[in-house]
XYZ file of C-alpha atoms in Angstrom:
735
model
C 21.864 -6.172 35.938
C 22.193 -4.012 33.228
C 21.972 -6.833 30.602
C 18.755 -7.901 32.132
C 17.275 -4.215 31.096
C 18.637 -4.520 28.334
C 16.815 -7.778 27.190
C 13.594 -6.463 28.194
C 10.677 -4.815 25.649
C 11.719 -1.914 23.733
C 8.951 0.123 25.235
C 6.530 -1.050 28.375
C 3.720 1.270 29.639
C 1.444 0.015 32.607
C -1.462 1.753 34.132
C -0.364 5.647 33.124
C -2.436 8.103 33.942
C -1.847 11.485 32.907
C -4.289 14.794 33.963
C -4.384 18.339 32.628
C -6.072 19.712 35.750
C -9.129 18.153 36.317
C -9.114 16.512 32.735
C -8.147 13.143 32.443
C -6.115 13.193 29.587
C -4.322 9.113 29.953
C -6.623 6.808 31.628
C -4.926 3.646 32.604
C -3.033 3.318 29.506
C -1.348 -0.248 28.913
C 1.000 -0.649 25.874
C 3.906 -3.076 24.807
C 6.205 -2.590 21.966
C 8.958 -5.598 21.835
C 10.813 -4.699 18.592
C 10.435 -3.157 15.081
C 7.619 -0.591 14.493
C 3.716 -0.402 16.083
C 1.495 2.277 15.598
C -0.895 4.030 17.406
C -4.246 5.887 15.855
C -7.109 7.483 16.968
C -9.296 10.735 16.606
C -8.253 14.127 17.557
C -8.001 14.703 21.357
C -7.993 11.219 22.493
C -4.770 11.477 24.008
C -1.805 9.895 21.626
C 0.200 13.410 21.854
C 0.093 13.396 25.458
C 0.947 9.973 25.607
C 4.095 10.454 23.634
C 5.138 13.630 26.025
C 4.419 11.403 28.578
C 6.951 8.906 27.576
C 9.520 11.564 27.289
C 8.784 13.511 30.422
C 7.605 16.496 28.978
C 4.047 16.220 30.932
C 3.766 15.076 34.504
C 2.657 11.616 35.278
C -0.143 10.663 38.044
C 0.034 7.062 37.848
C 1.504 4.037 36.544
C 5.271 3.383 35.333
C 7.325 3.376 31.858
C 9.789 1.039 31.177
C 12.495 1.376 28.084
C 14.390 -1.756 27.411
C 13.376 -2.891 31.022
C 14.947 0.510 32.892
C 12.119 2.390 34.576
C 12.027 6.356 33.182
C 8.812 7.310 34.776
C 9.173 11.097 36.051
C 12.774 11.311 34.988
C 14.014 14.555 33.150
C 13.731 14.412 29.403
C 17.314 14.939 28.684
C 18.131 11.998 30.898
C 15.631 9.868 28.842
C 16.937 11.219 25.810
C 20.651 9.922 26.815
C 19.120 6.395 27.778
C 18.514 6.422 23.854
C 14.741 7.326 23.399
C 14.604 9.793 19.948
C 11.400 12.462 19.706
C 10.129 13.818 16.530
C 7.098 16.034 17.988
C 4.160 17.004 16.303
C 4.537 20.394 14.417
C 8.586 19.810 13.963
C 9.643 22.259 16.371
C 12.366 23.204 14.555
C 14.951 26.392 15.192
C 13.956 29.222 12.611
C 17.624 30.859 12.857
C 19.697 27.542 12.501
C 20.221 26.112 9.106
C 20.147 22.381 8.038
C 23.501 21.619 8.907
C 23.465 23.468 12.018
C 20.246 21.389 12.971
C 21.942 18.078 12.321
C 25.470 18.864 13.576
C 24.138 19.770 17.101
C 21.618 16.535 17.452
C 24.624 14.647 16.124
C 26.808 15.001 19.010
C 24.272 13.074 21.608
C 24.945 9.623 20.893
C 27.073 7.789 18.545
C 26.064 5.082 15.818
C 25.228 4.698 12.840
C 22.958 7.080 11.883
C 25.666 10.093 10.954
C 25.022 13.636 8.985
C 26.729 12.331 5.484
C 23.983 9.250 6.151
C 21.508 11.541 6.741
C 22.140 13.403 3.587
C 22.424 10.363 1.652
C 19.052 9.297 2.710
C 17.332 12.785 2.167
C 19.057 14.245 -0.908
C 16.871 17.302 -0.802
C 18.322 18.032 2.804
C 21.670 18.046 1.367
C 20.541 20.586 -1.200
C 19.193 22.964 1.184
C 21.896 22.452 4.046
C 22.554 26.128 4.462
C 18.898 26.880 4.575
C 17.532 28.358 7.980
C 14.469 26.203 9.743
C 11.909 28.860 8.580
C 12.936 28.788 4.958
C 11.915 25.196 4.356
C 8.775 23.823 3.091
C 6.451 21.549 5.151
C 8.230 18.136 3.821
C 11.306 19.516 4.283
C 11.031 20.391 8.074
C 9.388 16.917 8.689
C 12.606 15.428 7.013
C 14.608 17.541 9.252
C 12.586 16.717 12.150
C 12.586 13.176 11.907
C 16.535 13.311 10.573
C 17.497 15.372 13.849
C 15.821 12.249 16.084
C 17.889 9.879 14.161
C 21.380 11.494 14.851
C 20.816 11.021 18.513
C 21.025 6.865 17.493
C 18.096 6.082 19.787
C 17.104 2.621 21.016
C 13.545 3.486 20.788
C 12.002 6.394 18.093
C 8.539 8.127 19.051
C 7.507 9.574 16.278
C 4.008 11.986 16.662
C 2.370 12.232 13.198
C 5.315 12.278 10.825
C 3.366 12.571 7.730
C 1.063 15.297 8.849
C 0.625 17.803 5.834
C 3.127 16.162 3.640
C 2.822 15.463 -0.036
C 1.976 12.242 -1.270
C 5.609 11.570 -2.799
C 6.999 12.741 0.882
C 4.652 10.342 2.741
C 5.872 7.602 0.638
C 9.159 8.021 1.235
C 8.699 8.653 5.341
C 6.796 5.382 5.131
C 9.453 3.622 3.259
C 12.089 4.634 5.494
C 10.106 3.647 8.599
C 9.767 -0.022 6.892
C 13.674 -0.120 6.293
C 13.833 1.002 10.225
C 11.735 -1.972 11.169
C 13.793 -4.370 8.832
C 16.931 -3.212 10.572
C 15.784 -4.122 13.640
C 18.583 -1.899 15.489
C 15.613 0.622 16.577
C 12.165 0.016 17.546
C 9.795 2.807 16.562
C 6.560 3.803 18.322
C 4.243 5.983 15.394
C 1.404 8.342 16.401
C -0.846 8.221 13.020
C -3.508 9.827 11.558
C -3.164 8.395 8.216
C -4.593 4.688 8.325
C -2.428 3.322 5.283
C 0.732 4.610 6.605
C 0.038 3.134 9.857
C -1.219 -0.223 8.624
C 1.194 -0.549 6.285
C 4.330 0.079 8.634
C 3.328 -2.157 11.608
C 2.045 -5.587 12.156
C -0.353 -4.331 14.597
C -2.155 -1.275 15.174
C -3.362 0.168 18.464
C -6.635 2.182 18.623
C -6.758 4.915 21.053
C -10.310 6.220 22.431
C -10.691 8.641 24.986
C -7.320 8.414 26.674
C -7.228 4.612 26.692
C -6.151 1.978 24.392
C -9.228 0.842 23.310
C -8.104 -2.370 21.245
C -4.948 -3.689 19.675
C -6.183 -4.759 15.761
C -4.384 -6.865 13.251
C -3.165 -4.234 10.425
C -4.137 -6.349 7.552
C -7.787 -6.168 8.825
C -7.872 -2.524 9.604
C -6.279 -1.736 6.178
C -8.965 -3.918 4.303
C -12.249 -2.899 5.812
C -13.150 0.911 5.704
C -16.531 0.118 7.750
C -14.351 -0.768 10.733
C -12.107 2.065 10.310
C -15.055 4.308 9.993
C -16.449 2.519 13.385
C -13.140 3.162 15.190
C -11.723 6.341 13.630
C -14.203 8.319 11.638
C -15.025 11.713 12.618
C -18.379 12.736 13.685
C -18.995 8.989 15.226
C -20.192 9.194 18.538
C -21.182 5.420 19.404
C -19.862 3.718 22.445
C -16.733 1.775 21.246
C -16.835 -2.088 23.019
C -13.537 -3.909 22.369
C -13.492 -6.646 19.558
C -16.593 -5.445 17.947
C -17.548 -7.198 14.512
C -18.697 -4.629 11.879
C -21.501 -5.861 9.756
C -20.043 -6.133 6.099
C -21.914 -5.217 2.902
C -24.270 -2.547 4.652
C -23.806 1.090 2.727
C -24.493 4.093 5.040
C -27.191 6.258 3.286
C -26.039 10.157 3.100
C -28.264 12.440 5.245
C -30.699 14.340 2.990
C -29.017 18.293 2.336
C -31.238 21.131 3.093
C -32.134 23.551 0.181
C -30.499 27.121 0.290
C -31.100 29.610 -1.744
C -29.266 32.735 -2.349
C -25.882 33.621 -0.144
C -25.347 31.476 2.621
C -23.256 32.445 5.899
C -20.816 29.956 6.944
C -19.647 29.814 10.692
C -16.883 27.760 11.938
C -17.663 27.158 15.580
C -14.436 25.581 16.203
C -11.658 27.432 14.341
C -8.975 25.271 16.007
C -9.733 21.498 16.168
C -10.974 20.966 19.699
C -9.610 18.779 22.173
C -11.573 17.524 25.558
C -9.862 20.253 27.576
C -10.554 22.875 25.219
C -12.010 26.400 26.468
C -15.149 27.877 24.120
C -14.263 29.830 21.400
C -15.629 33.392 21.925
C -18.502 34.671 20.106
C -16.659 37.644 18.509
C -13.941 35.199 17.113
C -16.453 33.062 15.357
C -18.174 36.238 14.045
C -14.857 37.613 12.559
C -13.926 33.964 10.987
C -17.605 33.678 9.318
C -17.877 33.817 5.508
C -20.171 34.445 3.027
C -20.945 31.371 0.354
C -22.754 32.160 -3.027
C -24.860 29.265 -4.222
C -25.012 30.814 -7.483
C -21.119 29.714 -8.239
C -22.090 26.330 -8.333
C -20.859 24.139 -11.492
C -23.013 25.071 -14.405
C -23.972 21.691 -15.369
C -24.822 20.314 -11.529
C -28.337 21.409 -12.263
C -28.922 19.674 -15.511
C -26.992 16.805 -13.912
C -29.642 16.623 -11.092
C -32.564 16.580 -13.855
C -30.884 13.458 -15.765
C -30.401 11.565 -12.582
C -33.204 9.622 -11.738
C -34.856 10.249 -8.321
C -33.535 6.644 -7.085
C -30.089 7.344 -8.049
C -29.831 10.249 -6.257
C -30.761 8.757 -2.962
C -29.347 5.676 -3.283
C -25.774 4.745 -1.285
C -22.479 6.671 -2.002
C -20.813 4.337 -4.655
C -20.142 6.126 -8.022
C -19.158 5.630 -11.534
C -16.240 7.753 -12.873
C -15.976 8.964 -16.217
C -12.670 9.915 -16.713
C -10.770 12.171 -19.758
C -9.641 15.205 -21.096
C -12.670 17.392 -21.203
C -10.878 20.087 -23.207
C -11.087 17.875 -26.152
C -13.385 15.086 -25.560
C -15.859 16.707 -23.404
C -18.768 16.060 -25.579
C -18.093 11.988 -25.700
C -17.611 11.540 -21.931
C -20.554 13.732 -21.187
C -22.222 11.419 -23.412
C -21.191 8.247 -21.846
C -22.163 10.545 -18.218
C -25.434 10.559 -19.266
C -26.302 6.953 -20.378
C -24.728 5.815 -17.443
C -26.592 8.369 -15.067
C -29.932 7.375 -16.874
C -29.363 3.434 -15.895
C -29.871 4.789 -12.322
C -26.021 4.720 -11.133
C -24.680 7.720 -9.676
C -21.803 9.471 -11.803
C -18.804 11.835 -11.559
C -17.165 13.556 -14.225
C -13.257 13.766 -13.498
C -11.169 15.667 -15.800
C -7.737 14.911 -16.340
C -7.119 17.294 -19.121
C -3.051 18.919 -18.855
C -4.173 22.071 -20.655
C -4.909 24.144 -17.744
C -8.391 25.179 -19.122
C -11.323 25.059 -16.717
C -14.131 22.827 -17.671
C -17.791 22.052 -16.484
C -17.010 18.609 -14.675
C -17.359 17.430 -10.767
C -13.895 16.791 -10.165
C -11.554 19.301 -12.156
C -7.988 18.835 -13.350
C -6.382 21.410 -11.140
C -7.913 19.347 -8.180
C -6.650 16.089 -9.560
C -2.864 17.956 -9.884
C -2.690 18.434 -6.083
C -2.679 14.693 -5.798
C 1.112 14.942 -7.373
C 4.193 15.474 -5.302
C 4.757 18.769 -6.868
C 1.454 20.201 -7.356
C 0.179 21.932 -10.556
C 3.676 23.075 -11.282
C 4.427 19.573 -12.578
C 1.211 19.105 -14.413
C 0.324 22.252 -16.173
C 3.795 22.651 -17.961
C 5.060 23.418 -21.434
C 6.410 19.593 -22.015
C 3.432 17.806 -22.837
C 4.949 14.134 -22.303
C 5.977 15.123 -18.597
C 2.526 16.897 -18.190
C 0.711 13.704 -19.051
C 3.205 11.406 -17.363
C 2.756 13.743 -14.361
C -1.175 13.999 -14.349
C -1.346 9.911 -14.789
C 0.606 9.791 -11.570
C -1.433 12.450 -10.031
C -4.586 10.701 -10.779
C -3.556 7.463 -9.586
C -2.896 8.753 -6.308
C -6.167 10.592 -6.339
C -8.006 7.443 -7.294
C -6.517 5.333 -4.251
C -8.050 7.963 -1.824
C -11.032 7.109 -2.906
C -13.167 4.441 -1.290
C -16.401 4.487 -3.159
C -15.529 3.594 -6.669
C -18.356 1.155 -8.560
C -16.388 1.598 -11.780
C -14.599 3.567 -14.192
C -14.631 4.440 -18.056
C -12.774 6.751 -20.231
C -12.405 7.409 -23.877
C -9.902 8.867 -25.985
C -6.589 8.197 -27.841
C -3.484 7.073 -27.026
C -3.052 10.068 -24.678
C -5.977 9.622 -22.954
C -5.501 5.747 -22.401
C -2.024 6.680 -20.783
C -3.537 9.002 -18.519
C -6.201 6.991 -16.819
C -4.732 3.449 -17.114
C -1.873 3.674 -14.470
C -4.781 4.640 -12.196
C -6.807 1.961 -13.256
C -4.470 -0.760 -12.854
C -4.120 0.790 -8.866
C -7.574 -0.636 -8.434
C -8.357 -3.707 -7.126
C -9.296 -6.478 -9.160
C -12.755 -7.019 -10.018
C -13.927 -3.017 -10.176
C -15.246 -2.938 -13.226
C -12.660 -0.604 -15.617
C -13.441 0.308 -19.667
C -11.133 2.039 -21.806
C -12.618 2.971 -25.355
C -9.803 3.943 -27.561
C -8.401 4.048 -30.961
C -5.297 2.167 -29.506
C -7.523 -1.033 -28.367
C -6.991 -2.829 -31.679
C -3.113 -3.026 -31.203
C -0.756 -4.511 -28.396
C -2.891 -2.983 -25.377
C -0.250 -4.768 -23.028
C 1.111 -1.357 -21.726
C -2.143 -0.222 -20.820
C -3.751 -3.140 -19.299
C -0.805 -4.837 -17.388
C -1.989 -7.136 -14.623
C -5.090 -5.719 -14.184
C -8.613 -6.755 -15.394
C -9.050 -3.525 -17.686
C -11.361 -4.049 -20.790
C -10.428 -2.439 -23.864
C -12.684 -1.428 -26.963
C -11.824 -0.132 -29.901
C -13.468 3.376 -30.865
C -13.646 2.272 -34.747
C -13.394 6.082 -35.525
C -11.289 8.334 -33.803
C -12.839 9.767 -30.742
C -13.262 13.200 -32.009
C -17.194 14.472 -32.006
C -20.083 12.233 -32.153
C -21.508 10.359 -35.170
C -23.179 7.350 -35.950
C -20.546 5.168 -35.564
C -19.319 7.162 -32.420
C -22.297 6.919 -31.049
C -22.920 3.401 -31.169
C -19.679 2.417 -29.734
C -19.535 5.034 -26.970
C -23.398 3.765 -25.982
C -22.198 0.028 -25.994
C -19.006 0.948 -23.770
C -21.172 2.922 -21.345
C -24.000 0.131 -21.075
C -21.305 -2.438 -21.091
C -19.906 -0.742 -17.578
C -23.076 0.117 -16.378
C -24.081 -3.772 -16.702
C -20.896 -4.695 -15.073
C -21.302 -2.371 -12.151
C -24.894 -3.216 -11.461
C -24.173 -7.319 -11.606
C -21.286 -6.364 -9.140
C -23.146 -4.517 -6.779
C -25.998 -7.161 -6.626
C -23.269 -9.979 -5.992
C -21.448 -8.013 -3.464
C -24.848 -7.430 -1.752
C -25.896 -11.254 -2.091
C -22.414 -12.463 -0.642
C -23.070 -9.903 2.183
C -26.108 -12.099 3.053
C -24.426 -15.191 2.628
C -21.547 -14.565 4.697
C -19.647 -17.483 3.512
C -17.163 -18.295 0.789
C -13.535 -20.030 1.006
C -10.521 -17.840 1.620
C -8.848 -17.573 -1.795
C -4.953 -18.417 -2.262
C -2.640 -17.832 -5.294
C -0.443 -20.596 -6.779
C 2.109 -20.129 -9.220
C 2.483 -22.710 -11.831
C 4.407 -23.765 -15.166
C 3.962 -26.645 -17.447
C 7.050 -28.433 -15.863
C 5.643 -27.948 -12.299
C 1.864 -28.788 -13.181
C 1.807 -32.455 -11.326
C 2.590 -30.710 -7.862
C 0.171 -27.732 -8.288
C -2.327 -30.359 -8.949
C -1.445 -32.156 -5.787
C -1.326 -29.277 -3.642
C -4.907 -27.659 -5.114
C -6.486 -30.931 -4.377
C -5.260 -31.183 -0.711
C -6.359 -27.854 -0.333
C -9.685 -27.137 -1.919
C -11.856 -27.626 0.602
C -10.595 -25.184 2.852
C -9.502 -22.957 0.123
C -10.229 -21.185 -3.146
C -7.157 -22.115 -5.032
C -6.255 -19.388 -8.012
C -3.605 -21.084 -10.305
C -1.551 -18.190 -12.119
C 0.681 -19.408 -15.199
C 4.374 -18.121 -14.503
C 4.158 -16.024 -17.710
C 5.554 -12.928 -16.664
C 1.998 -11.246 -16.816
C 1.066 -14.586 -14.336
C 3.336 -13.843 -11.640
C 2.456 -10.051 -11.563
C -1.686 -11.059 -11.718
C -1.205 -13.018 -8.592
C 0.802 -9.937 -6.606
C -1.847 -7.526 -8.202
C -4.699 -9.520 -6.155
C -2.378 -9.243 -3.392
C -2.171 -5.733 -3.471
C -5.886 -5.561 -3.795
C -6.367 -7.608 -0.472
C -8.051 -10.623 -2.762
C -5.878 -13.459 -1.312
C -5.340 -14.433 2.068
C -1.915 -16.371 1.649
C 0.555 -17.527 -1.393
C 1.924 -20.673 -2.078
C 4.790 -19.209 -4.916
C 5.745 -22.623 -6.173
C 7.063 -21.555 -9.239
C 9.467 -18.542 -9.608
C 10.498 -18.865 -12.981
C 9.832 -15.861 -14.082
C 12.940 -14.522 -12.381
C 15.056 -16.374 -14.809
C 13.921 -14.413 -17.772
C 14.301 -11.193 -15.785
C 17.924 -11.414 -15.129
C 18.959 -13.540 -18.183
C 16.525 -11.870 -20.789
C 14.140 -14.464 -21.637
C 10.659 -13.803 -23.015
C 8.293 -14.612 -19.822
C 10.047 -11.964 -17.285
C 9.045 -10.643 -14.021
C 9.263 -6.989 -13.033
C 11.902 -5.804 -10.424
C 8.849 -5.591 -7.890
C 8.244 -9.516 -8.043
C 7.607 -10.677 -4.288
C 7.227 -6.679 -3.869
C 3.361 -7.355 -2.893
C 4.137 -10.083 -0.252
C 6.633 -8.041 1.233
C 4.221 -5.037 1.505
C 1.185 -7.128 2.584
C 2.907 -9.648 5.111
C 0.627 -12.506 3.664
C 1.652 -16.549 4.559
C 4.409 -17.061 1.963
C 5.268 -20.716 1.191
C 7.758 -20.718 -2.008
C 10.154 -22.765 -4.138
C 12.417 -22.902 -6.812
C 10.063 -24.014 -9.535
C 11.684 -24.053 -13.031
C 14.967 -22.087 -12.145
C 16.522 -24.430 -14.318
C 15.194 -22.841 -17.416
C 14.744 -19.641 -19.702
C 12.175 -19.138 -22.058
C 12.873 -17.919 -25.687
C 10.616 -18.227 -29.096
C 11.770 -20.385 -31.926
C 15.517 -21.343 -31.950
C 16.488 -18.342 -34.669
C 15.277 -15.986 -31.689
C 17.710 -16.871 -29.398
C 20.389 -13.910 -28.298
C 23.989 -14.790 -30.097
C 25.376 -14.872 -26.545
C 23.956 -17.870 -25.730
C 24.871 -20.175 -28.773
C 26.413 -23.017 -27.417
C 24.390 -23.457 -24.570
C 21.899 -26.415 -23.654
C 18.642 -25.995 -24.944
C 15.664 -28.268 -25.009
C 12.847 -27.490 -27.772
C 9.700 -27.630 -26.009
C 7.513 -26.852 -29.227
C 8.492 -24.901 -32.596
C 7.534 -21.775 -30.876
C 9.413 -22.144 -27.354
C 12.568 -22.924 -26.814
C 14.134 -23.553 -22.978
C 17.926 -22.786 -21.979
C 19.439 -24.598 -18.983
C 20.887 -22.047 -16.518
C 24.460 -22.490 -15.706
C 25.993 -22.727 -11.967
C 26.760 -18.826 -12.097
C 23.290 -18.389 -13.140
C 21.867 -19.969 -10.511
C 24.106 -18.347 -7.970
C 22.999 -14.764 -9.341
C 19.136 -15.708 -8.677
C 19.787 -17.009 -5.462
C 21.248 -13.525 -4.299
C 18.465 -12.154 -6.026
C 15.184 -13.816 -4.404
C 17.591 -14.282 -0.962
C 17.394 -10.669 -0.994
C 13.654 -10.036 -1.433
C 12.608 -12.804 1.034
C 15.127 -11.050 3.598
C 12.400 -8.144 3.402
C 9.459 -10.261 3.949
C 8.113 -9.678 7.754
C 5.354 -11.744 7.101
C 5.557 -15.770 7.808
C 7.894 -17.440 4.991
C 8.834 -20.965 4.117
C 10.859 -21.384 1.327
C 11.284 -25.062 -0.132
C 14.319 -26.275 -1.814
C 13.954 -29.851 -3.655
C 17.350 -31.739 -3.731
C 15.514 -33.869 -6.281
C 15.345 -30.856 -9.112
C 13.331 -27.875 -9.660
C 11.338 -29.164 -12.669
C 10.020 -31.764 -14.834
C 12.901 -31.620 -16.877
C 15.176 -31.529 -14.023
C 14.912 -34.948 -12.542
C 17.385 -37.970 -12.982
C 17.722 -38.820 -16.600
C 15.721 -36.029 -17.901
C 17.280 -33.191 -20.140
C 17.864 -30.588 -17.609
C 19.497 -32.885 -14.752
C 22.425 -31.028 -13.389
C 22.750 -31.193 -9.649
C 25.518 -29.086 -9.094
C 23.805 -25.905 -10.547
C 20.920 -26.930 -7.998
C 23.371 -26.877 -5.562
C 24.753 -23.779 -6.254
C 21.164 -21.999 -6.106
C 20.483 -23.973 -2.653
C 23.959 -22.675 -1.179
C 23.566 -19.360 -2.300
C 20.043 -18.898 -0.894
C 21.072 -20.337 2.678
C 24.054 -17.992 2.793
C 21.852 -15.012 1.475
C 18.411 -15.602 3.761
C 18.639 -14.155 7.248
C 16.647 -17.279 8.783
C 14.786 -16.743 11.636
C 11.662 -18.596 13.562
C 9.718 -16.541 10.858
C 11.474 -17.041 7.899
C 12.880 -20.684 7.107
C 14.623 -22.270 4.293
C 13.597 -26.152 4.049
C 15.599 -28.811 2.082
C 13.410 -31.688 1.109
C 15.161 -34.549 -0.857
C 12.523 -34.911 -3.238
C 12.158 -33.543 -6.909
C 9.519 -30.747 -6.726
C 6.567 -32.637 -8.587
C 7.238 -35.477 -5.886
C 4.020 -36.157 -4.145
C 6.237 -36.204 -0.901
C 7.224 -32.866 -1.651
C 3.701 -31.080 -2.634
C 2.613 -33.044 1.022
C 5.456 -30.804 2.478
C 4.445 -28.060 1.229
C 0.532 -28.256 1.980
C 1.598 -28.696 5.258
C 3.842 -25.891 6.001
C 0.996 -23.807 4.494
C -1.751 -25.095 6.613
C 0.601 -24.621 9.648
C 1.376 -20.764 8.818
C -2.394 -20.155 7.721
C -3.418 -21.525 11.030
C -7.419 -22.314 11.138
C -9.274 -21.546 8.183
C -11.936 -19.856 10.062
C -9.468 -17.559 11.858
C -8.335 -15.884 8.189
C -11.703 -16.242 6.494
C -12.807 -12.702 6.969
C -9.354 -11.401 5.662
C -9.874 -13.316 2.275
C -12.674 -11.173 1.190
């Protein structure tokens, strides 16, 4: 009987009702968590925390049932539920101020034995090890949350319930918690129910997300769809929206809400906060005396000095248009004159602008977004940005700007001007933006090697000719060209988006990787799929793979056929077309349908023969042309690549099919060709099969054909169609 219970869902809630007096807090909640990580999101006061407390037995249940791994825990005492293997991270942390970190952990570690030990906690959260002797009341908010999570993990639960685990945390700690949740889901030893306000976290850690409205589960939605559709997020979760929500509502795309007009106010303004604490459906009215005591006076005379001038410069049509804006970014302490010149030209074209300061001097400048505000987006705040070490300050500000930019949902384009330092500050943030958003850097370094700045992104670099140091006849012409170029790109893109929204059509885009020695296969695959998909082919030269994964991160690809993974060869063996360590990372994070293979893993790419490293002298080579020399990979190298790729395939939670062509992995690795080596290929295939944990969702498939054989291409096409399903189901996600 116990075995039957253990085989049930991790959590099953049916018809759950909870009342607070006459307030019906939970109204027939139905929820099932089979395994892994599952997120529940909703506005404040919708019943999310009450759901957690009901599962833990902390509030009385009026009706319905709660089962954990098949066992009914409805109305059981909290201590008994915890002993059954349910852990709880409450909202607000609920730590003991008088107990040290180590005492918290030792106390929790005695409940249930298992994989999570105090030593493992210290390895996972090194900061707690540093603070082990500090009391709960002496910790920062991030440290307190680490401790609250660790306390729950040490009970080694089968089901972990986390209520707002990232609330109030710095971005770097949020990322750490998100990574830990993803790892818990991957390990499979523990199921996790996460109550979250952070949509980015909620959609990143779970495949589906439940939306809670007025004490009910309104709908369960695919996380990729929710993450990609900001209008849907506003409809379902936006504060201040009170429209009736019905299941499976589709939100019209391409429509921008116009902001409400702001009334003109002159002189001091009395600011009243009618709800000093966030209200819920059963809150009592706040006394008028308390509201009066909390009121404060705001003087309208302390507005930014250039705000009035900016309103004069912007045409009336721009002031009343939609919320999308062009960001003019740079170090205003040294390039303020040039950046304002660019800003004025863009504003005169009818576009909204925001002047963003990313200087690290700590000086205050007249702008729309100050450097101090940007610095708050670094994990350690302004102390990391405004230091004496300029190199460290620039790196920290670049991170802070990238974090800030990721949170902006209304960016129509970005432009910057300056030297190498300014380019280093803004380029990481620009690279984080989706492909297609216009990005332009005017810089004195733009005539040299721009690869470190551009990377896999579509950043436009314009050479400044003279240094960006004051306005003169040359700099005015160049800066004006850059400003007008960006304005033209932004307007063209906004017009195209409006037209696309009206047409509401288009095929979903998929990425395919190719090399010269896998071209026949890619051509066959693209020909078979072109009626149903827009096939984007990426040349696997290091930057090609990164560009494809950049589009995956941007939500612009609906699936991937990664036929040619040769960049891994150059990464591990020191070739000239290497991938980065994050190869496959975008697939792991996005959970897109993924069909892959081992295309061109038989070769490492070098330049002319005299550039080959000395350690490889005597190996088997093929001169592709005077500037490209290919080296055949050995059995040992294929074993290394098999482990490296296999470990990353294991991290993919989306549907995965990975094909092994037994007849050779490239045109050169075919019977009678220079790189034909069935023993090396067999080593690669065996290592992959030993490394990859195959499931119903993640499979390796051997095909007794060369990778360029039409039958192999047909198998790839068939697998991709099966994983992707009907094209209409995914079409909306692709755009």
